[in-house]
Amino acid sequence: MYGDNINTDLIISGKYTKTLDIQELAVHCMEALDPDFVTKIKNGDFVVAGHNFGCGSSREQAALALKHIGVSAVLAKSFAQVFYRNAINIGLPVIMCDTGSIRDGDALVVDLDKAEVSVNDSYIINCSRLPLIERTILNYGGLAPFLKKKGDFILDYENHIEGGKQACERRHDSRT
Amino acid sequence: MGYTFFEKTISNKLGRKVHAGDTVVVDVDVAMATDTTAPLAIKAFRDMGGSKIAKPENTVLVLDHAVPCPNERIANLHKMIRDFSIEQGNVFYDQNAGVCHQVMLENEHVQEGFIVLGADSHTCSCGAIGALGISVGSTDLGAALLTGKTWWRVPETIQIKLKGKLNKGVYAKDVALHIISDLTSQGATGFGIEFDGEGFAAFSTEEAMTICSMATEMGAVSGVFVPAISNSDLIPDSDAKYQRTIVYDASEIVPMISNPHAVDNVKPVNEVEGKRVDMAYLGGCTNARLSDIAVAAKILRDQEVARCTRMIVCPASANVLKKAIEKGFITDLIEAGATLTAPGCGLCVGTLGGIPGDGEVVVSTTNRNYRGRMGNNKASIYLASPATVAASALYGRILDPRKVVQ
Ligand code: SF4
């Protein structure tokens, strides 16, 4: 659970970005903010934050680092536009909702199609529903695999529903 | 309920009405990348299985961030972009052109109402002529190379109006910095900005470019200069829905300066007057056009830059340089002791020569002063108008330009 204005330098410092080796880069993820982040995080976990997550530079590596370290989605009150876009493009779901009540260790289930997050099976937070294009890109794992498959921005109305269900199950036991 | 410029432009392209908050897939009129972003965009394009780009005549690749090339690693990236351009037949500007945003407008690759997708964060500079500039990363640009399209969430809009007239010694850059001091660098995060009002209507296209390029530093996803729009289909409706409207009075604005190390750490110049200046830089896509060079040349004509200060001038484009030579401005500046460098991004992002030393103070006409921006994280960068930069170069200390501008 992190606060407001988590910038791209905190997510991944500029000094680590001059590499194409994402794994090498990912081990420094969130280092400046939370040195234990990389050891704490388990595959499928969520990162939860306040307003304006991902502000600062346009580096795509910020979203890539989070994804490669095993983060399955970022939930925040709001996102910086370029981070948001980069995250969708590389296949990292970004969910805008009121994260104020979420605590470390809560079990979250995100349903992208219903646009809701269930917390500890006890209550539901509504989130803004991702538009079809964003869900489509996410379901293909990002813009590159999506366009590789489709060759163009062709929206796939059937697939997104199934994809949404998968996404929901996959993240069932994730924790912050 | 009326529509904003951003809603209208996208609606026009799609042939159906869209509203703020809608996410759309839309045709791109022109796509642009630079030597910083084109290599990764080309890689993304190939990863997507691309072999032939969708619109070669509307794809512009510009070498500007590191020209002439300073080392072998970048030389090979430049070579990759040249080879790709020959293979694909896209529009290509080699190291002899200038800063991408200037090159795009000067060579008429952008028109009013165009959707311009640029892999550079100041693409909204083209808002100065009523185009919609969208800044993206390399993956998005790769997708546009492949498909000729992009996806975009139509933003809510903030309207910023300027009324009244600027006083002597106060320029477009001061207006931009004044707005940022009020709005902060996150004040418009996620929003589009419409600049409007009779104050802005009196601005030239060059001044409008300064304002629109600084929309990025307000956090905006795009910015447009409403007085530049002539097509009635694109002029925002008077009952368009704005997140808010902010009105500034030009006559109350004084010369402003961004202090280290944040663009929104803005103060009136006269509050930081007297600070020693090691380097004065006139360059960058924000403020290195003919009118900017003219202001500096006028201040420095028949004068000498202070002995403890060095001044570097990097015109925004070769075309600007040529005109500045014809007008005698370059002679004025060189006689005053300035160093001239090749048109392009120059010193702005610390990739080329002119890097400041530890503890040195730079006063620059560029748009970002993050720590390390100009290549040394132990230097301090102040951002101001060309007049403030020239006046400070003259005295070797930060100086309010109203004291030297007649
Ligand atoms: S001059 Fe500076 S801000 Fe403008 S495009 Fe070049 S590096 Fe970016």
Coordinates of C-alpha atoms and ligand atoms in Angstrom, one line a residue:
Chain A
M1 CA 0.0 0.0 0.0
Y2 CA 1.7 3.2 -1.2
G3 CA 0.7 6.8 -1.1
D4 CA 0.2 9.6 -3.7
N5 CA 2.5 10.7 -6.5
I6 CA 4.7 7.6 -6.8
N7 CA 6.9 8.7 -9.7
T8 CA 8.6 6.6 -12.3
D9 CA 12.0 7.3 -10.7
L10 CA 10.8 5.7 -7.5
I11 CA 9.4 2.7 -9.5
I12 CA 12.7 2.3 -11.4
S13 CA 15.5 4.7 -11.2
G14 CA 16.8 6.3 -14.4
K15 CA 20.2 4.9 -13.7
Y16 CA 19.0 1.3 -14.2
T17 CA 17.0 1.9 -17.4
K18 CA 19.9 1.8 -19.9
T19 CA 19.6 -1.9 -20.5
L20 CA 17.4 -4.2 -22.6
D21 CA 17.6 -6.9 -19.9
I22 CA 14.3 -6.5 -18.1
Q23 CA 15.1 -9.1 -15.4
E24 CA 18.3 -7.2 -14.5
L25 CA 16.2 -4.0 -14.3
A26 CA 13.3 -5.5 -12.4
V27 CA 15.3 -6.5 -9.3
H28 CA 15.7 -2.7 -8.6
C29 CA 11.9 -2.2 -8.8
M30 CA 10.6 0.2 -6.1
E31 CA 14.0 0.1 -4.5
A32 CA 14.1 3.8 -3.5
L33 CA 10.7 3.6 -1.9
D34 CA 10.6 0.2 -0.3
P35 CA 14.0 -1.8 -0.3
D36 CA 12.2 -5.0 0.6
F37 CA 9.7 -4.8 -2.2
V38 CA 11.4 -7.3 -4.5
T39 CA 11.7 -9.9 -1.8
K40 CA 8.2 -9.3 -0.4
I41 CA 6.3 -9.5 -3.7
K42 CA 4.9 -12.8 -4.7
N43 CA 3.7 -13.7 -8.2
G44 CA 0.2 -12.4 -8.7
D45 CA 0.3 -9.8 -6.0
F46 CA -1.2 -6.4 -6.5
V47 CA 0.4 -3.0 -5.9
V48 CA -2.1 -0.5 -4.3
A49 CA -1.5 3.2 -4.2
G50 CA -3.1 6.6 -4.0
H51 CA -3.3 9.4 -6.6
N52 CA -1.2 10.0 -9.7
F53 CA 0.7 6.7 -9.7
G54 CA 3.5 6.7 -12.3
C55 CA 4.0 10.4 -12.7
G56 CA 7.3 11.7 -14.1
S57 CA 9.1 10.5 -17.1
S58 CA 7.6 8.5 -19.9
R59 CA 9.9 5.5 -19.4
E60 CA 8.1 2.3 -20.4
Q61 CA 10.5 0.4 -18.2
A62 CA 8.6 1.4 -15.0
A63 CA 5.6 -0.7 -16.0
L64 CA 7.8 -3.4 -17.4
A65 CA 9.7 -3.7 -14.1
L66 CA 6.5 -4.1 -12.1
K67 CA 5.2 -6.7 -14.5
H68 CA 8.4 -8.7 -14.6
I69 CA 8.7 -8.8 -10.8
G70 CA 5.3 -10.6 -10.7
V71 CA 2.9 -7.7 -10.1
S72 CA -0.4 -8.7 -11.7
A73 CA -2.2 -5.3 -11.5
V74 CA -1.8 -1.9 -10.0
L75 CA -4.8 -0.4 -8.2
A76 CA -4.7 3.4 -7.6
K77 CA -7.0 6.3 -7.1
S78 CA -5.6 7.8 -10.3
F79 CA -2.7 7.3 -12.7
A80 CA -0.4 9.5 -14.7
Q81 CA -1.6 9.2 -18.3
V82 CA 1.7 8.0 -19.9
F83 CA 2.3 5.4 -17.2
Y84 CA -1.3 4.2 -17.6
R85 CA -1.0 3.9 -21.3
N86 CA 2.4 2.2 -21.1
A87 CA 1.1 -0.3 -18.6
I88 CA -1.8 -1.3 -20.8
N89 CA 0.5 -1.6 -23.8
I90 CA 2.8 -4.0 -22.0
G91 CA -0.1 -6.0 -20.6
L92 CA -0.1 -4.8 -17.0
P93 CA -3.7 -4.1 -15.8
V94 CA -4.2 -0.7 -14.1
I95 CA -7.4 -0.3 -12.1
M96 CA -8.7 3.1 -11.0
C97 CA -10.7 2.9 -7.8
D98 CA -11.0 4.3 -4.3
T99 CA -8.1 2.4 -2.6
G100 CA -8.4 4.3 0.7
S101 CA -9.8 1.3 2.7
I102 CA -7.4 -1.4 1.4
R103 CA -4.8 -2.5 3.9
D104 CA -1.5 -4.5 3.5
G105 CA -2.3 -8.2 3.2
D106 CA -6.0 -7.9 2.2
A107 CA -7.1 -10.6 -0.2
L108 CA -8.3 -8.9 -3.4
V109 CA -10.2 -10.3 -6.3
V110 CA -10.5 -8.0 -9.3
D111 CA -13.2 -8.6 -11.9
L112 CA -12.4 -6.5 -14.9
D113 CA -15.7 -7.2 -16.6
K114 CA -17.9 -6.3 -13.6
A115 CA -15.5 -3.5 -12.8
E116 CA -15.3 -4.4 -9.2
V117 CA -12.7 -5.3 -6.6
S118 CA -13.8 -7.6 -3.8
V119 CA -11.8 -7.2 -0.5
N120 CA -11.4 -10.1 1.8
D121 CA -14.7 -11.5 0.5
S122 CA -16.3 -9.0 2.8
Y123 CA -17.0 -5.9 0.6
I124 CA -16.9 -4.6 -2.9
I125 CA -15.2 -1.5 -4.3
N126 CA -16.4 -0.3 -7.6
C127 CA -13.8 0.6 -10.1
S128 CA -13.9 2.4 -13.4
R129 CA -14.6 -0.1 -16.1
L130 CA -11.8 -0.5 -18.6
P131 CA -12.9 0.3 -22.2
L132 CA -13.1 -2.6 -24.6
I133 CA -9.9 -1.6 -26.4
E134 CA -7.9 -1.6 -23.2
R135 CA -9.3 -5.0 -22.1
T136 CA -8.6 -6.4 -25.5
I137 CA -5.0 -5.3 -25.4
L138 CA -4.6 -6.7 -21.9
N139 CA -6.1 -10.0 -22.9
Y140 CA -3.5 -10.5 -25.5
G141 CA -0.8 -9.6 -23.0
G142 CA 0.0 -6.2 -24.5
L143 CA -0.1 -4.1 -27.7
A144 CA 2.8 -5.9 -29.4
P145 CA 1.3 -9.5 -29.1
F146 CA -2.2 -8.1 -29.9
L147 CA -1.1 -6.5 -33.2
K148 CA 1.2 -9.4 -34.0
K149 CA -1.9 -11.6 -33.9
K150 CA -4.4 -9.3 -35.4
G151 CA -2.3 -7.1 -37.7
D152 CA -4.6 -4.1 -36.9
F153 CA -6.7 -2.7 -34.1
I154 CA -9.4 -5.3 -34.4
L155 CA -11.6 -5.5 -31.3
D156 CA -12.6 -8.9 -30.3
Y157 CA -16.0 -8.8 -28.6
E158 CA -16.2 -12.5 -27.6
N159 CA -12.7 -13.0 -26.4
H160 CA -12.7 -10.2 -24.0
I161 CA -15.4 -11.7 -21.9
E162 CA -13.5 -15.0 -21.6
G163 CA -10.3 -13.1 -21.0
G164 CA -12.0 -11.2 -18.2
K165 CA -13.0 -14.4 -16.5
Q166 CA -9.5 -15.8 -16.7
A167 CA -8.0 -12.6 -15.4
C168 CA -10.4 -12.8 -12.5
E169 CA -9.5 -16.4 -11.5
R170 CA -5.8 -16.0 -12.0
R171 CA -5.7 -13.2 -9.5
H172 CA -7.9 -14.9 -6.9
D173 CA -5.5 -15.1 -4.0
S174 CA -3.4 -12.1 -4.6
R175 CA -2.4 -9.8 -1.8
T176 CA -1.1 -6.3 -1.5
Chain B
M1 CA -24.0 20.5 -24.1
G2 CA -21.2 21.6 -26.4
Y3 CA -17.9 20.0 -27.3
T4 CA -14.3 20.8 -26.6
F5 CA -11.6 21.0 -29.2
F6 CA -10.4 17.5 -28.3
E7 CA -13.9 16.0 -28.5
K8 CA -14.5 17.8 -31.8
T9 CA -11.3 16.8 -33.4
I10 CA -11.7 13.1 -32.5
S11 CA -15.4 13.2 -33.4
N12 CA -14.5 14.7 -36.8
K13 CA -12.0 12.0 -37.6
L14 CA -14.3 9.2 -36.5
G15 CA -17.5 10.5 -38.0
R16 CA -19.4 10.0 -34.7
K17 CA -19.7 12.0 -31.6
V18 CA -17.3 11.2 -28.8
H19 CA -17.1 12.7 -25.3
A20 CA -14.4 13.1 -22.7
G21 CA -13.7 9.7 -21.1
D22 CA -14.4 7.7 -24.3
T23 CA -11.5 5.5 -25.4
V24 CA -11.2 5.4 -29.2
V25 CA -9.1 3.9 -32.0
V26 CA -8.3 6.7 -34.4
D27 CA -6.4 7.3 -37.6
V28 CA -3.2 9.2 -37.1
D29 CA -2.5 11.9 -39.7
V30 CA 1.2 12.0 -39.0
A31 CA 3.5 10.0 -36.8
M32 CA 6.9 11.3 -35.6
A33 CA 9.8 9.8 -33.8
T34 CA 13.3 11.1 -32.9
D35 CA 16.7 9.5 -32.6
T36 CA 15.9 8.8 -28.9
T37 CA 12.6 7.0 -29.5
A38 CA 12.7 5.7 -33.1
P39 CA 15.1 2.7 -32.5
L40 CA 12.7 1.2 -29.9
A41 CA 9.7 2.1 -32.0
I42 CA 11.3 0.3 -35.0
K43 CA 12.0 -2.7 -32.8
A44 CA 8.3 -2.7 -31.5
F45 CA 7.1 -2.5 -35.2
R46 CA 9.2 -5.5 -36.1
D47 CA 8.1 -7.4 -32.9
M48 CA 4.5 -6.8 -34.1
G49 CA 5.4 -8.6 -37.3
G50 CA 5.7 -5.4 -39.3
S51 CA 7.5 -5.3 -42.6
K52 CA 6.0 -2.3 -44.4
I53 CA 4.9 0.8 -42.6
A54 CA 1.3 1.9 -43.1
K55 CA 1.8 5.6 -44.2
P56 CA 5.4 6.3 -45.3
E57 CA 4.6 9.8 -46.6
N58 CA 3.0 10.6 -43.2
T59 CA 5.8 9.2 -41.1
V60 CA 8.5 11.6 -40.1
L61 CA 11.8 10.5 -38.4
V62 CA 14.0 13.2 -37.2
L63 CA 17.6 13.1 -35.9
D64 CA 17.7 15.9 -33.4
H65 CA 18.5 14.8 -29.8
A66 CA 22.2 13.9 -30.4
V67 CA 23.4 15.7 -33.5
P68 CA 26.1 15.8 -34.8
C69 CA 26.5 12.3 -33.3
P70 CA 28.8 12.3 -30.2
N71 CA 29.8 8.6 -30.0
E72 CA 29.7 5.3 -31.7
R73 CA 26.7 3.8 -29.9
I74 CA 24.5 6.7 -31.0
A75 CA 26.1 6.6 -34.5
N76 CA 24.8 3.1 -34.9
L77 CA 21.3 4.1 -33.8
H78 CA 21.4 6.9 -36.3
K79 CA 22.5 4.5 -38.9
M80 CA 19.7 2.2 -38.0
I81 CA 17.2 5.0 -38.5
R82 CA 18.7 6.1 -41.8
D83 CA 18.7 2.5 -43.1
F84 CA 15.1 2.0 -42.0
S85 CA 14.0 5.3 -43.7
I86 CA 15.7 4.2 -47.0
E87 CA 14.0 0.8 -46.8
Q88 CA 10.5 2.2 -45.9
G89 CA 10.5 5.5 -47.9
N90 CA 9.3 7.6 -44.9
V91 CA 10.1 11.2 -44.5
F92 CA 13.5 11.6 -42.9
Y93 CA 15.4 14.5 -41.5
D94 CA 19.0 13.9 -40.9
Q95 CA 21.3 15.9 -38.5
N96 CA 21.0 19.1 -40.5
A97 CA 17.4 19.9 -39.8
G98 CA 16.6 20.9 -36.2
V99 CA 14.4 20.1 -33.3
C100 CA 11.6 17.7 -34.3
H101 CA 8.7 19.9 -33.2
Q102 CA 10.1 22.9 -35.1
V103 CA 10.9 20.7 -38.1
M104 CA 7.4 19.3 -38.2
L105 CA 5.7 22.7 -38.3
E106 CA 8.3 24.5 -40.5
N107 CA 8.0 21.9 -43.2
E108 CA 4.2 21.8 -43.0
H109 CA 3.9 18.2 -42.0
V110 CA 1.2 19.3 -39.6
Q111 CA -2.0 21.1 -40.4
E112 CA -4.9 22.4 -38.3
G113 CA -7.1 19.5 -37.1
F114 CA -4.4 16.9 -37.6
I115 CA -3.8 14.2 -35.1
V116 CA -0.1 14.1 -34.6
L117 CA 1.3 11.1 -32.8
G118 CA 4.8 11.8 -31.5
A119 CA 7.2 9.7 -29.6
D120 CA 8.4 12.7 -27.7
S121 CA 6.9 14.3 -24.7
H122 CA 6.5 17.8 -26.2
T123 CA 4.4 16.7 -29.2
C124 CA 1.6 19.1 -28.1
S125 CA 3.8 22.0 -29.4
C126 CA 1.8 21.5 -32.6
G127 CA -1.3 22.7 -30.7
A128 CA 0.1 26.2 -31.7
I129 CA -1.5 25.8 -35.1
G130 CA -4.6 24.0 -34.0
A131 CA -3.4 20.4 -34.3
L132 CA -3.9 17.7 -31.7
G133 CA -0.5 16.4 -30.5
I134 CA -0.4 13.1 -28.6
S135 CA 2.8 12.1 -26.9
V136 CA 3.4 8.4 -26.7
G137 CA 6.1 5.8 -25.9
S138 CA 7.8 3.6 -28.5
T139 CA 5.3 0.7 -28.4
D140 CA 2.5 3.0 -29.4
L141 CA 4.6 4.6 -32.1
G142 CA 5.5 1.1 -33.4
A143 CA 1.8 0.3 -33.5
A144 CA 1.1 3.5 -35.5
L145 CA 3.9 2.6 -38.0
L146 CA 2.2 -0.8 -38.5
T147 CA -1.5 0.3 -38.6
G148 CA -1.6 4.0 -39.1
K149 CA -3.7 4.2 -36.0
T150 CA -3.6 4.7 -32.3
W151 CA -5.8 4.4 -29.3
W152 CA -6.5 7.3 -27.1
R153 CA -8.8 8.3 -24.2
V154 CA -10.4 11.6 -25.0
P155 CA -9.5 13.8 -22.0
E156 CA -11.5 16.1 -19.9
T157 CA -10.3 19.7 -20.6
I158 CA -9.1 22.6 -18.5
Q159 CA -9.6 26.0 -20.1
I160 CA -6.9 28.6 -19.5
K161 CA -7.7 32.1 -20.6
L162 CA -5.4 35.1 -20.8
K163 CA -6.9 38.6 -20.8
G164 CA -5.1 41.9 -21.2
K165 CA -1.7 42.7 -22.6
L166 CA 1.9 41.8 -21.7
N167 CA 4.1 44.5 -20.3
K168 CA 7.5 45.3 -21.7
G169 CA 10.1 42.7 -20.8
V170 CA 7.5 40.0 -20.2
Y171 CA 7.2 37.2 -22.8
A172 CA 5.3 34.0 -23.6
K173 CA 7.7 31.9 -21.5
D174 CA 6.9 34.1 -18.5
V175 CA 3.2 33.4 -19.0
A176 CA 3.8 29.7 -19.2
L177 CA 5.9 29.8 -16.0
H178 CA 3.4 32.0 -14.3
I179 CA 0.7 29.4 -15.1
I180 CA 2.9 26.5 -13.8
S181 CA 3.6 28.4 -10.6
D182 CA -0.1 28.5 -10.0
L183 CA -1.2 25.1 -11.5
T184 CA 1.9 23.1 -10.4
S185 CA 3.5 20.5 -12.7
Q186 CA 0.7 18.0 -11.8
G187 CA -2.1 20.5 -12.0
A188 CA -3.3 19.3 -15.4
T189 CA -2.4 15.6 -15.1
G190 CA -4.6 13.6 -17.4
F191 CA -6.3 16.7 -18.9
G192 CA -6.2 18.5 -22.2
I193 CA -5.7 22.2 -22.0
E194 CA -7.3 24.8 -24.3
F195 CA -5.4 28.2 -24.2
D196 CA -7.8 30.9 -25.1
G197 CA -8.7 34.6 -24.7
E198 CA -7.8 37.9 -26.2
G199 CA -4.4 37.8 -24.4
F200 CA -3.4 34.7 -26.2
A201 CA -5.0 35.9 -29.5
A202 CA -2.3 38.6 -29.7
F203 CA 0.5 35.9 -29.7
S204 CA 2.4 34.9 -32.8
T205 CA 2.7 31.2 -33.8
E206 CA 6.2 31.1 -32.3
E207 CA 4.9 32.4 -29.0
A208 CA 2.0 29.9 -29.2
M209 CA 4.5 27.1 -29.6
T210 CA 6.2 28.1 -26.4
I211 CA 2.9 28.1 -24.5
C212 CA 1.8 24.7 -26.0
S213 CA 5.1 23.0 -25.5
M214 CA 4.9 24.0 -21.8
A215 CA 1.5 22.3 -21.4
T216 CA 3.5 19.1 -20.9
E217 CA 5.1 20.7 -17.9
M218 CA 1.7 21.3 -16.5
G219 CA 1.0 17.6 -16.6
A220 CA -1.4 17.9 -19.6
V221 CA -1.9 15.1 -22.1
S222 CA -2.2 17.7 -24.8
G223 CA -2.6 21.5 -25.3
V224 CA -4.1 23.6 -28.1
F225 CA -4.1 27.2 -28.9
V226 CA -7.7 28.1 -29.6
P227 CA -7.1 31.5 -31.3
A228 CA -5.1 29.6 -34.0
I229 CA -8.1 27.5 -35.0
S230 CA -9.9 28.8 -38.1
N231 CA -12.0 25.7 -39.0
S232 CA -15.4 26.3 -37.4
D233 CA -15.9 22.5 -37.1
L234 CA -13.0 22.5 -34.6
I235 CA -13.5 25.6 -32.6
P236 CA -14.7 24.6 -29.2
D237 CA -18.4 25.3 -28.4
S238 CA -19.1 28.2 -26.0
D239 CA -21.0 25.7 -23.9
A240 CA -18.3 23.0 -23.9
K241 CA -17.9 21.3 -20.6
Y242 CA -14.6 22.1 -18.9
Q243 CA -13.3 20.6 -15.7
R244 CA -12.5 24.2 -14.8
T245 CA -11.6 27.6 -16.3
I246 CA -8.8 29.6 -15.0
V247 CA -8.3 33.2 -16.1
Y248 CA -5.0 35.1 -15.9
D249 CA -4.4 38.8 -16.5
A250 CA -1.4 39.3 -18.8
S251 CA -0.8 42.8 -17.4
E252 CA -0.2 41.4 -13.9
I253 CA 2.5 38.9 -15.1
V254 CA 6.1 39.7 -14.4
P255 CA 9.3 37.9 -15.6
M256 CA 9.4 34.5 -14.0
I257 CA 12.0 31.9 -13.4
S258 CA 11.9 28.2 -12.5
N259 CA 14.4 27.4 -9.7
P260 CA 16.3 24.1 -9.3
H261 CA 15.2 21.3 -9.5
A262 CA 11.6 21.4 -10.4
V263 CA 9.8 23.2 -13.2
D264 CA 7.1 24.4 -10.8
N265 CA 9.5 25.9 -8.3
V266 CA 8.8 29.3 -9.9
K267 CA 9.5 32.7 -8.6
P268 CA 9.5 36.2 -10.0
V269 CA 13.0 36.9 -11.5
N270 CA 13.5 39.9 -9.3
E271 CA 13.4 37.6 -6.2
V272 CA 16.4 35.6 -7.3
E273 CA 18.3 38.5 -8.9
G274 CA 22.0 38.6 -8.2
K275 CA 22.6 34.8 -8.2
R276 CA 25.9 34.0 -10.0
V277 CA 25.4 32.5 -13.6
D278 CA 28.1 30.2 -15.0
M279 CA 26.3 29.4 -18.2
A280 CA 23.5 31.0 -20.2
Y281 CA 21.8 28.8 -22.7
L282 CA 19.5 29.9 -25.5
G283 CA 18.1 26.8 -27.1
G284 CA 15.5 24.0 -27.1
C285 CA 12.1 23.4 -28.7
T286 CA 10.5 25.9 -26.2
N287 CA 12.4 29.0 -27.0
A288 CA 15.0 29.1 -29.8
R289 CA 13.1 30.4 -32.7
L290 CA 13.8 33.6 -34.7
S291 CA 11.8 35.9 -32.3
D292 CA 13.6 34.4 -29.3
I293 CA 17.1 34.9 -30.9
A294 CA 16.0 38.4 -31.9
V295 CA 15.2 39.4 -28.3
A296 CA 18.6 38.0 -27.1
A297 CA 20.5 39.6 -29.9
K298 CA 18.9 43.0 -29.2
I299 CA 20.0 42.8 -25.6
L300 CA 23.5 41.7 -26.4
R301 CA 24.1 43.9 -29.5
D302 CA 27.4 45.9 -29.0
Q303 CA 27.7 44.5 -25.5
E304 CA 29.8 41.6 -24.1
V305 CA 28.7 38.6 -22.1
A306 CA 30.1 38.8 -18.5
R307 CA 33.6 37.4 -18.2
C308 CA 32.7 34.8 -15.6
T309 CA 29.8 33.5 -17.8
R310 CA 29.7 31.5 -21.0
M311 CA 26.8 31.7 -23.3
I312 CA 25.7 29.0 -25.8
V313 CA 23.1 29.5 -28.6
C314 CA 21.5 26.6 -30.3
P315 CA 18.9 27.6 -32.9
A316 CA 15.8 25.5 -33.1
S317 CA 16.4 24.6 -36.7
A318 CA 18.7 25.2 -39.7
N319 CA 16.1 27.4 -41.2
V320 CA 15.9 29.5 -38.0
L321 CA 19.7 29.7 -38.1
K322 CA 19.7 30.9 -41.7
K323 CA 17.2 33.6 -41.0
A324 CA 19.1 34.7 -37.9
I325 CA 22.2 35.0 -39.9
E326 CA 20.4 37.1 -42.6
K327 CA 19.1 39.4 -39.9
G328 CA 22.5 39.8 -38.4
F329 CA 21.4 38.4 -35.0
I330 CA 24.1 35.7 -35.1
T331 CA 26.8 38.3 -35.6
D332 CA 25.5 40.3 -32.7
L333 CA 25.6 37.2 -30.5
I334 CA 29.0 36.0 -31.6
E335 CA 30.5 39.5 -31.2
A336 CA 29.1 39.5 -27.7
G337 CA 31.0 36.3 -27.0
A338 CA 28.4 33.6 -27.4
T339 CA 29.2 30.1 -28.8
L340 CA 27.0 28.8 -31.6
T341 CA 26.1 25.0 -31.8
A342 CA 24.4 22.9 -34.4
P343 CA 20.6 23.3 -34.6
G344 CA 18.8 20.5 -32.7
C345 CA 18.1 19.7 -29.0
G346 CA 21.6 20.9 -28.2
L347 CA 22.3 21.0 -24.5
C348 CA 18.7 20.4 -23.3
V349 CA 19.0 16.8 -22.4
G350 CA 22.7 16.4 -21.6
T351 CA 23.7 14.1 -24.5
L352 CA 25.9 16.6 -26.3
G353 CA 28.6 19.1 -25.5
G354 CA 28.2 22.1 -23.2
I355 CA 27.7 20.1 -20.0
P356 CA 27.9 22.2 -16.8
G357 CA 30.4 21.5 -14.1
D358 CA 29.8 20.6 -10.5
G359 CA 28.1 23.3 -8.5
E360 CA 27.6 25.5 -11.6
V361 CA 24.5 27.5 -12.3
V362 CA 22.8 27.5 -15.6
V363 CA 20.1 29.8 -16.8
S364 CA 18.3 28.2 -19.8
T365 CA 15.4 28.8 -22.1
T366 CA 14.6 25.1 -22.2
N367 CA 11.6 23.4 -20.5
R368 CA 13.0 21.1 -17.8
N369 CA 15.4 21.6 -14.9
Y370 CA 15.3 18.2 -13.2
R371 CA 18.4 17.3 -11.4
G372 CA 20.9 16.0 -13.9
R373 CA 18.9 17.1 -16.9
M374 CA 21.8 18.8 -18.7
G375 CA 24.2 16.0 -18.0
N376 CA 25.5 16.8 -14.5
N377 CA 23.4 16.2 -11.4
K378 CA 25.6 18.5 -9.4
A379 CA 24.6 21.5 -11.5
S380 CA 21.6 23.8 -10.9
I381 CA 19.3 24.8 -13.7
Y382 CA 17.1 27.8 -13.8
L383 CA 14.5 28.2 -16.6
A384 CA 13.5 31.6 -18.0
S385 CA 12.7 33.6 -21.1
P386 CA 15.3 34.4 -23.8
A387 CA 15.3 38.0 -22.5
T388 CA 16.1 36.9 -18.9
V389 CA 18.8 34.5 -20.2
A390 CA 20.4 37.2 -22.3
A391 CA 20.2 39.9 -19.5
S392 CA 21.7 37.4 -17.0
A393 CA 24.5 36.5 -19.5
L394 CA 25.3 40.2 -19.8
Y395 CA 25.6 40.7 -16.1
G396 CA 26.9 37.3 -15.1
R397 CA 24.1 37.3 -12.6
I398 CA 20.4 36.6 -12.8
L399 CA 18.8 39.8 -13.8
D400 CA 15.3 41.0 -14.4
P401 CA 15.2 41.8 -18.1
R402 CA 13.0 44.8 -17.6
K403 CA 16.2 46.6 -16.6
V404 CA 17.7 46.2 -20.0
V405 CA 14.8 45.9 -22.4
Q406 CA 13.8 49.4 -23.6
Ligands
SF4_1 S1 14.8 20.4 -27.1 FE1 14.7 19.4 -25.2 S2 12.5 19.2 -24.7 FE2 12.7 19.8 -26.8 S3 12.5 17.8 -27.9 FE3 14.7 18.3 -27.6 S4 15.3 17.3 -25.7 FE4 13.0 17.4 -25.8

